[in-house]
Amino acid sequence: RIKVSPLFFALIALLLLIDRTGMMPYVLCAIALHEAGHLIVMRRFGIKPLEIALRPFEINIQKSVVCGSPKEELWVSLAGIATNFLFVLLAAAIWVIYPCVWALQWGVCNFVLGAFEALPIAGLDGYHALYCIGCLRHGPRTRMSLIFLSYLTLALLIIASSFVIWEIGNPLPLLFCLY
């Protein structure tokens, strides 16, 4: 079952309308490939999605298996990231054979999405993959250390982005992010 929020399409339409760079179709393609990677590996393990919910800033896939084995969960978590990086390699090969701007844009979007999803921040694939690895080695008691790592990563990202925005000379985006 697929549930789509009307705001999901409104957000996509808005993003396509205000996109001055022409990158939004490549971003949407990278997101679709990322989620397809999860679905392909889920199918490989016989895990059926009960529901796919498309909401603004979120695509949520609810699985029929509440909790597969940590090894299966790890593969499902890493599948989206691996798919993005696989398509980075494909875009790089296209760029080498036939240098065209769209291959570069497509590769960059896949790289950025894969790198972002690999961060150990709660709610992202990197966090879930680390949790699965921790469960395989130490059991579920690793959650508190991962929560600490998640907050530490967020703090470092906030400090780094604050420095970059401050150096640019326009603190308004920083104030907006803090809000």
mmCIF file of C-alpha atoms in Angstrom, residues 15-23:
data_model
loop_
_atom_site.group_PDB
_atom_site.id
_atom_site.type_symbol
_atom_site.label_atom_id
_atom_site.label_comp_id
_atom_site.label_asym_id
_atom_site.label_seq_id
_atom_site.Cartn_x
_atom_site.Cartn_y
_atom_site.Cartn_z
ATOM 1 C CA LEU A 15 11.196 22.684 -5.266
ATOM 2 C CA LEU A 16 11.057 22.199 -9.038
ATOM 3 C CA LEU A 17 9.659 25.720 -9.489
ATOM 4 C CA ILE A 18 12.272 27.495 -7.378
ATOM 5 C CA ASP A 19 15.218 25.385 -8.571
ATOM 6 C CA ARG A 20 17.503 27.774 -10.433
ATOM 7 C CA THR A 21 20.317 25.272 -10.885
ATOM 8 C CA GLY A 22 18.394 22.499 -12.636
ATOM 9 C CA MET A 23 19.638 19.980 -10.054
#
